[in-house]
Amino acid sequence: MPNPFAPLQPALRILATEGRVLPATGQAIVDMVSPDLEEAYDRATGGPGEKVTKVWETRQELYHQVKPIHRSQEHCLRYFLDGSAKIYFIGTLLEHERSSPVQLGQIGAAAVYREDDGRVRRAAFEHKILLLMDKQALSETLWSEVEKAIAEQAIAGHSHLLLRSTNDSQDRFSEALGVVEPRSRGAHRANWAMREMEIDLARNGLQRRADTWLVLDGTLGTEYMNWNGPPVIGVAKSFRRDTQFHISGPRAEQMNLYSLLAGLELNHRTAVFSRWPGQDREGAILFWYVRIRPQRGLDYPLMGVVKVEWPNPSRNPSREPIDSDLADQISGWLIAERCVTPHGRDNRWHAHLYAISLAERVIKDRFYSEEVLKAAIRWPQAGAQI
């Protein structure tokens, strides 16, 4: 097999020639993002102290029983989309008094489509390799030379190679979470590039009819607020836990998320609520919780529960609540998706949807292994310090 990272060598040669490179111990070290990145982003985009005071559906009840709707009865969830990223620290670049970590990222996004008979096939896939450095810590001359080398490789047919700065205002993960440590920013920048890839696939990469629903893995953030394509929902396994519910009305309720979900039984959903309560964008994205597995045998109330987010198609100034029957229908579809589960393959199995796990597997099966990466990435000797 030819070296898949060979197109990076011209850029690495420039770094080793124009600066001093201190290679990473063992050639590559995995860099991680913040624990529960999805939960942290949900909290950051929702703002501090989220307090829900209103039910955004046509039936004013706190809990709703839901009947599972299997695809043999109604097959509307057809597309399932997920993304994944893996980031490696491969060295430190020294340029006079400046320095920057050098990181390599593999990012991917995949959508799978389910046929009438239940067979699942790959519908779309994107894979990119990122070279990540802190542009602000390097001279403009050096950055431009590396940028030119990557552009030349793209012209030669290697358009999957991208150069990204770890100090980039477009990196909404680092900005939202306040990440400042350079290597950590690199890991978050790569994950944001992966999210951008997911959004592009959802908007432009799938030829969908108006009656085929897309399920995205994770929260919708603010990126899907004004969605105008075929129907989409976000299904999050991890989500913010500090939301307070102060529901007014004949049966006024005040509780935190743990209390709300402790009372949520199997095959039930909560009432539908809105993100950004009290703001102009209230009602733009609605959410609710669905218990897809019984609490018995699970460690705490949040296990076995998914958070469902739905972009409200009605627009300001008169956003309408969701029809409760539609929320029941969506929840019924999702409950039926709980089997088969990737038990033993993922510690989030209790809230995993099988088709989403297949999309994730499509991506990870296409990633180059750590062993391949370590064998393939070699710093040129000129200027390198080992």
Coordinates of C-alpha atoms in Angstrom, one line a residue:
M1 CA 0.0 0.0 0.0
P2 CA 1.4 3.4 -0.9
N3 CA 2.1 5.8 2.0
P4 CA -1.3 7.6 2.6
F5 CA 0.5 10.5 4.3
A6 CA 3.2 11.0 1.6
P7 CA 1.4 14.1 0.2
L8 CA 2.2 15.8 3.6
Q9 CA 5.9 15.4 3.2
P10 CA 6.5 18.7 1.3
A11 CA 4.8 20.6 4.1
L12 CA 6.7 18.8 6.8
R13 CA 10.0 19.3 4.9
I14 CA 9.4 23.1 4.9
L15 CA 8.7 23.0 8.7
A16 CA 11.9 21.0 9.3
T17 CA 14.0 23.2 7.0
E18 CA 12.7 26.7 8.0
G19 CA 12.5 25.9 11.7
R20 CA 13.6 23.4 14.3
V21 CA 11.3 20.5 14.9
L22 CA 11.1 18.5 18.2
P23 CA 9.3 15.3 17.2
A24 CA 6.8 13.8 19.5
T25 CA 7.9 11.0 21.7
G26 CA 6.9 7.8 19.9
Q27 CA 6.3 9.8 16.7
A28 CA 2.6 10.6 17.6
I29 CA 0.5 11.1 20.7
V30 CA -3.3 11.2 20.7
D31 CA -4.7 14.5 21.8
M32 CA -8.2 14.5 23.3
V33 CA -10.9 17.1 23.5
S34 CA -12.7 18.2 26.6
P35 CA -14.7 15.3 28.3
D36 CA -18.3 15.4 27.2
L37 CA -17.7 17.9 24.5
E38 CA -21.3 17.5 23.3
E39 CA -22.7 18.3 26.7
A40 CA -20.3 21.3 27.1
Y41 CA -21.3 22.7 23.7
D42 CA -25.0 22.2 24.5
R43 CA -24.5 24.2 27.6
A44 CA -22.4 26.9 25.9
T45 CA -24.8 27.5 23.0
G46 CA -27.8 27.6 25.4
G47 CA -26.3 30.1 27.7
P48 CA -25.8 30.0 31.5
G49 CA -28.7 29.2 33.8
E50 CA -31.2 27.8 31.3
K51 CA -34.6 28.0 33.0
V52 CA -37.6 26.6 31.1
T53 CA -41.0 28.1 31.9
K54 CA -43.2 27.1 29.0
V55 CA -44.4 23.9 27.3
W56 CA -44.1 24.2 23.5
E57 CA -46.6 21.6 22.3
T58 CA -50.4 21.4 21.9
R59 CA -51.0 19.0 24.9
Q60 CA -50.0 20.5 28.2
E61 CA -48.7 17.4 30.0
L62 CA -45.4 16.8 31.6
Y63 CA -45.1 13.1 30.5
H64 CA -46.5 11.3 27.5
Q65 CA -46.7 7.6 26.9
V66 CA -45.4 6.6 23.5
K67 CA -45.9 3.5 21.5
P68 CA -42.9 2.2 19.6
I69 CA -43.4 2.5 15.8
H70 CA -41.3 -0.1 14.0
R71 CA -40.3 0.4 10.4
S72 CA -42.7 -2.4 9.3
Q73 CA -45.5 0.0 10.4
E74 CA -44.0 3.3 9.3
H75 CA -40.6 3.8 7.8
C76 CA -39.7 7.5 7.9
L77 CA -36.3 7.6 9.5
R78 CA -34.2 6.8 6.5
Y79 CA -30.9 8.7 6.8
F80 CA -28.5 8.7 9.8
L81 CA -25.5 10.9 10.0
D82 CA -22.5 11.0 12.4
G83 CA -19.0 12.4 12.5
S84 CA -15.7 11.4 14.1
A85 CA -12.3 12.9 14.7
K86 CA -8.9 11.7 15.9
I87 CA -6.1 14.1 16.5
Y88 CA -2.3 13.4 17.0
F89 CA 0.5 15.6 18.3
I90 CA 3.5 14.9 16.1
G91 CA 5.9 17.6 17.2
T92 CA 6.8 21.1 18.3
L93 CA 7.9 23.7 15.7
L94 CA 10.5 26.3 16.9
E95 CA 10.9 29.4 14.7
H96 CA 13.3 31.8 16.4
E97 CA 11.5 32.8 19.6
R98 CA 8.2 31.4 18.4
S99 CA 6.8 27.9 18.9
S100 CA 3.7 26.0 17.9
P101 CA 2.5 22.4 18.4
V102 CA 2.2 20.5 15.1
Q103 CA -0.8 18.2 15.0
L104 CA -2.4 15.9 12.5
G105 CA -6.1 15.2 12.5
Q106 CA -8.2 12.6 10.8
I107 CA -11.8 13.8 10.5
G108 CA -14.8 12.2 8.8
A109 CA -18.6 12.3 8.4
A110 CA -20.8 9.6 7.1
A111 CA -24.5 9.2 6.4
V112 CA -26.1 5.8 6.0
Y113 CA -29.5 5.1 4.3
R114 CA -31.8 2.3 5.3
E115 CA -33.7 0.5 2.6
D116 CA -37.3 -0.8 2.8
D117 CA -36.1 -4.3 3.9
G118 CA -33.9 -2.9 6.6
R119 CA -30.6 -3.2 4.9
V120 CA -28.3 -0.2 5.5
R121 CA -26.0 1.2 2.9
R122 CA -23.5 4.1 2.8
A123 CA -25.2 7.2 1.4
A124 CA -22.4 9.7 1.7
F125 CA -18.9 9.9 3.2
E126 CA -16.2 12.6 3.6
H127 CA -12.7 12.1 5.0
K128 CA -10.1 14.8 5.5
I129 CA -6.6 15.0 6.9
L130 CA -5.7 18.2 8.7
L131 CA -2.3 19.7 9.5
L132 CA -2.9 21.9 12.5
M133 CA -0.6 24.7 13.8
D134 CA -1.0 28.1 15.6
K135 CA -0.8 30.6 12.8
Q136 CA -0.5 33.5 15.2
A137 CA 2.6 32.0 16.8
L138 CA 4.5 31.6 13.4
S139 CA 5.8 34.1 10.9
E140 CA 3.6 34.9 7.9
T141 CA 6.3 33.8 5.6
L142 CA 6.5 30.3 7.0
W143 CA 2.7 29.9 7.2
S144 CA 2.4 31.0 3.5
E145 CA 5.0 28.5 2.4
V146 CA 3.2 25.6 4.1
E147 CA -0.1 26.9 2.8
K148 CA 1.4 26.9 -0.8
A149 CA 2.7 23.3 -0.4
I150 CA -0.7 22.1 0.7
A151 CA -2.4 23.9 -2.2
E152 CA 0.0 22.3 -4.7
Q153 CA -0.9 18.9 -3.3
A154 CA -4.6 19.7 -3.8
I155 CA -4.0 20.6 -7.4
A156 CA -2.2 17.3 -7.8
G157 CA -5.3 15.5 -6.6
H158 CA -4.9 15.4 -2.9
S159 CA -7.8 17.7 -2.0
H160 CA -8.4 15.8 1.3
L161 CA -5.4 17.6 2.8
L162 CA -6.2 20.8 4.7
L163 CA -4.2 23.3 6.7
R164 CA -5.9 24.8 9.7
S165 CA -4.9 27.3 12.4
T166 CA -5.6 26.3 16.0
N167 CA -6.2 30.0 16.6
D168 CA -9.2 30.4 14.4
S169 CA -12.3 32.5 15.2
Q170 CA -14.3 29.9 13.2
D171 CA -13.5 27.3 15.8
R172 CA -16.7 27.6 17.8
F173 CA -15.9 24.7 20.1
S174 CA -12.8 26.4 21.5
E175 CA -14.5 29.8 21.6
A176 CA -17.6 28.5 23.4
L177 CA -15.7 26.4 25.9
G178 CA -12.9 29.0 26.5
V179 CA -10.1 26.6 25.6
V180 CA -6.7 28.3 25.6
E181 CA -4.0 25.6 25.8
P182 CA -2.5 25.2 22.3
R183 CA -2.7 21.5 21.9
S184 CA -6.2 21.4 23.3
R185 CA -7.3 24.1 20.9
G186 CA -5.9 22.0 18.1
A187 CA -8.0 19.0 19.1
H188 CA -11.1 21.2 19.4
R189 CA -10.4 22.9 16.1
A190 CA -10.3 19.5 14.4
N191 CA -13.6 18.5 16.0
W192 CA -15.2 21.7 14.8
A193 CA -14.0 21.0 11.3
M194 CA -15.7 17.6 11.6
R195 CA -18.9 19.3 12.7
E196 CA -18.7 21.7 9.7
M197 CA -18.4 18.6 7.5
E198 CA -21.5 17.1 9.1
I199 CA -23.5 20.3 8.5
D200 CA -22.4 20.4 4.9
L201 CA -23.4 16.8 4.3
A202 CA -26.8 17.4 6.0
R203 CA -27.4 20.5 3.8
N204 CA -25.9 19.5 0.5
G205 CA -24.7 16.0 0.5
L206 CA -27.9 14.0 0.5
Q207 CA -30.7 13.8 -2.1
R208 CA -33.7 13.6 0.1
R209 CA -37.4 13.7 -0.5
A210 CA -39.6 15.7 1.8
D211 CA -40.9 12.6 3.5
T212 CA -37.5 11.1 4.4
W213 CA -36.2 12.1 7.8
L214 CA -32.5 12.6 8.7
V215 CA -31.3 11.7 12.2
L216 CA -28.1 13.6 13.3
D217 CA -26.0 12.3 16.1
G218 CA -25.8 15.1 18.8
T219 CA -27.3 18.4 19.6
L220 CA -28.2 20.9 16.9
G221 CA -26.5 23.9 18.5
T222 CA -27.3 27.1 16.7
E223 CA -26.3 25.9 13.2
Y224 CA -29.8 24.5 12.4
M225 CA -31.9 27.3 13.7
N226 CA -33.3 28.3 10.3
W227 CA -33.4 25.0 8.7
N228 CA -35.4 24.9 5.4
G229 CA -34.6 21.5 4.0
P230 CA -36.3 18.1 4.4
P231 CA -37.1 17.1 8.0
V232 CA -34.2 16.6 10.4
I233 CA -33.8 15.9 14.1
G234 CA -30.8 15.8 16.4
V235 CA -30.5 12.9 18.9
A236 CA -28.0 13.5 21.7
K237 CA -26.7 10.9 24.0
S238 CA -24.9 13.6 26.2
F239 CA -26.5 16.9 27.0
R240 CA -26.5 19.7 29.5
R241 CA -27.6 18.7 33.0
D242 CA -28.1 22.1 34.7
T243 CA -31.5 23.0 33.0
Q244 CA -34.2 24.0 35.5
F245 CA -37.9 23.5 34.8
H246 CA -40.3 26.0 36.3
I247 CA -43.5 25.2 34.5
S248 CA -46.5 27.4 35.2
G249 CA -50.2 26.5 34.8
P250 CA -52.8 24.4 36.7
R251 CA -50.2 21.8 37.6
A252 CA -47.2 24.0 38.3
E253 CA -43.9 22.1 38.5
Q254 CA -40.4 23.2 39.7
M255 CA -37.7 20.6 39.2
N256 CA -34.2 20.1 37.9
L257 CA -33.3 17.7 35.0
Y258 CA -32.5 14.8 37.3
S259 CA -35.9 15.0 39.0
L260 CA -37.6 15.3 35.6
L261 CA -35.9 12.2 34.2
A262 CA -36.3 10.2 37.3
G263 CA -40.0 10.3 36.7
L264 CA -39.7 9.4 33.0
E265 CA -40.7 5.8 32.5
L266 CA -39.8 3.5 29.6
N267 CA -41.6 4.3 26.4
H268 CA -42.4 7.7 27.6
R269 CA -41.3 11.2 26.6
T270 CA -41.3 14.5 28.5
A271 CA -43.2 17.6 27.4
V272 CA -41.6 19.6 24.6
F273 CA -39.7 22.7 25.6
S274 CA -37.8 25.4 23.8
R275 CA -34.1 26.4 23.8
W276 CA -33.3 30.0 24.6
P277 CA -36.3 30.7 26.8
G278 CA -37.2 34.4 27.0
Q279 CA -35.1 35.3 24.0
D280 CA -36.1 36.5 20.5
R281 CA -35.0 33.0 19.2
E282 CA -37.2 31.2 21.7
G283 CA -39.1 28.5 19.8
A284 CA -36.5 28.2 17.0
I285 CA -35.4 24.8 18.2
L286 CA -37.6 22.6 20.4
F287 CA -36.4 19.7 22.5
W288 CA -37.7 16.9 24.7
Y289 CA -36.4 13.7 26.3
V290 CA -37.3 10.1 25.5
R291 CA -36.5 7.1 27.6
I292 CA -35.6 4.2 25.3
R293 CA -34.3 1.8 28.0
P294 CA -35.7 1.0 31.5
Q295 CA -34.0 2.5 34.5
R296 CA -33.7 -0.9 36.1
G297 CA -30.0 -2.0 36.0
L298 CA -28.7 1.4 34.9
D299 CA -26.6 3.6 37.1
Y300 CA -28.5 6.9 37.2
P301 CA -31.6 8.5 35.7
L302 CA -29.9 10.1 32.7
M303 CA -28.9 6.7 31.3
G304 CA -31.2 5.2 28.8
V305 CA -32.5 8.7 27.8
V306 CA -31.9 10.6 24.6
K307 CA -32.5 14.3 24.1
V308 CA -34.4 15.1 20.8
E309 CA -34.0 18.4 19.1
W310 CA -36.2 19.6 16.3
P311 CA -35.8 22.8 14.2
N312 CA -39.2 24.5 14.3
P313 CA -40.2 25.3 10.7
S314 CA -42.5 28.1 11.7
R315 CA -40.8 31.5 11.8
N316 CA -40.9 34.6 13.9
P317 CA -42.8 36.6 14.9
S318 CA -45.3 33.9 15.5
R319 CA -43.5 30.6 16.1
E320 CA -46.0 27.8 16.7
P321 CA -45.7 24.9 19.2
I322 CA -45.2 21.4 17.8
D323 CA -48.2 19.2 17.4
S324 CA -48.1 16.7 20.2
D325 CA -49.1 13.9 17.9
L326 CA -45.9 14.6 15.8
A327 CA -43.7 14.6 18.9
D328 CA -45.3 11.2 19.8
Q329 CA -44.7 9.9 16.3
I330 CA -41.0 11.0 16.3
S331 CA -40.5 9.5 19.8
G332 CA -42.1 6.3 18.7
W333 CA -39.8 6.0 15.8
L334 CA -36.8 6.5 18.0
I335 CA -37.8 4.0 20.7
A336 CA -38.0 1.4 18.0
E337 CA -34.4 2.2 17.0
R338 CA -32.9 1.1 20.3
C339 CA -32.3 -2.5 19.0
V340 CA -29.8 -3.7 18.0
T341 CA -27.5 -1.9 20.3
P342 CA -23.7 -1.9 20.2
H343 CA -23.5 -3.3 23.7
G344 CA -19.8 -3.8 24.7
R345 CA -18.5 -1.8 21.8
D346 CA -19.4 1.7 23.2
N347 CA -19.9 2.8 26.8
R348 CA -22.8 4.9 25.6
W349 CA -24.7 1.8 24.5
H350 CA -27.7 2.6 26.7
A351 CA -28.6 5.7 24.6
H352 CA -27.2 4.5 21.2
L353 CA -29.3 4.1 18.1
Y354 CA -28.1 1.2 16.0
A355 CA -28.1 3.0 12.7
I356 CA -26.1 5.8 14.1
S357 CA -23.5 3.3 15.4
L358 CA -23.3 2.0 11.8
A359 CA -22.6 5.4 10.5
E360 CA -19.9 5.9 13.1
R361 CA -18.4 2.5 12.1
V362 CA -18.2 3.6 8.4
I363 CA -16.0 6.5 9.4
K364 CA -13.7 4.7 11.9
D365 CA -13.2 1.8 9.5
R366 CA -11.8 4.3 7.0
F367 CA -9.5 6.0 9.4
Y368 CA -5.8 5.0 9.2
S369 CA -4.7 3.2 12.3
E370 CA -2.2 4.7 14.8
E371 CA 0.3 2.1 13.7
V372 CA 0.0 3.1 10.0
L373 CA 0.3 6.8 11.0
K374 CA 3.4 6.3 13.1
A375 CA 5.1 4.3 10.3
A376 CA 4.1 6.8 7.6
I377 CA 4.9 10.1 9.3
R378 CA 8.6 10.8 9.2
W379 CA 10.1 14.2 9.8
P380 CA 12.8 15.1 7.3
Q381 CA 16.2 15.1 8.9
A382 CA 17.3 18.6 7.9
G383 CA 16.7 20.8 10.9
A384 CA 15.1 18.1 13.1
Q385 CA 16.2 17.6 16.7
I386 CA 15.6 14.1 18.0

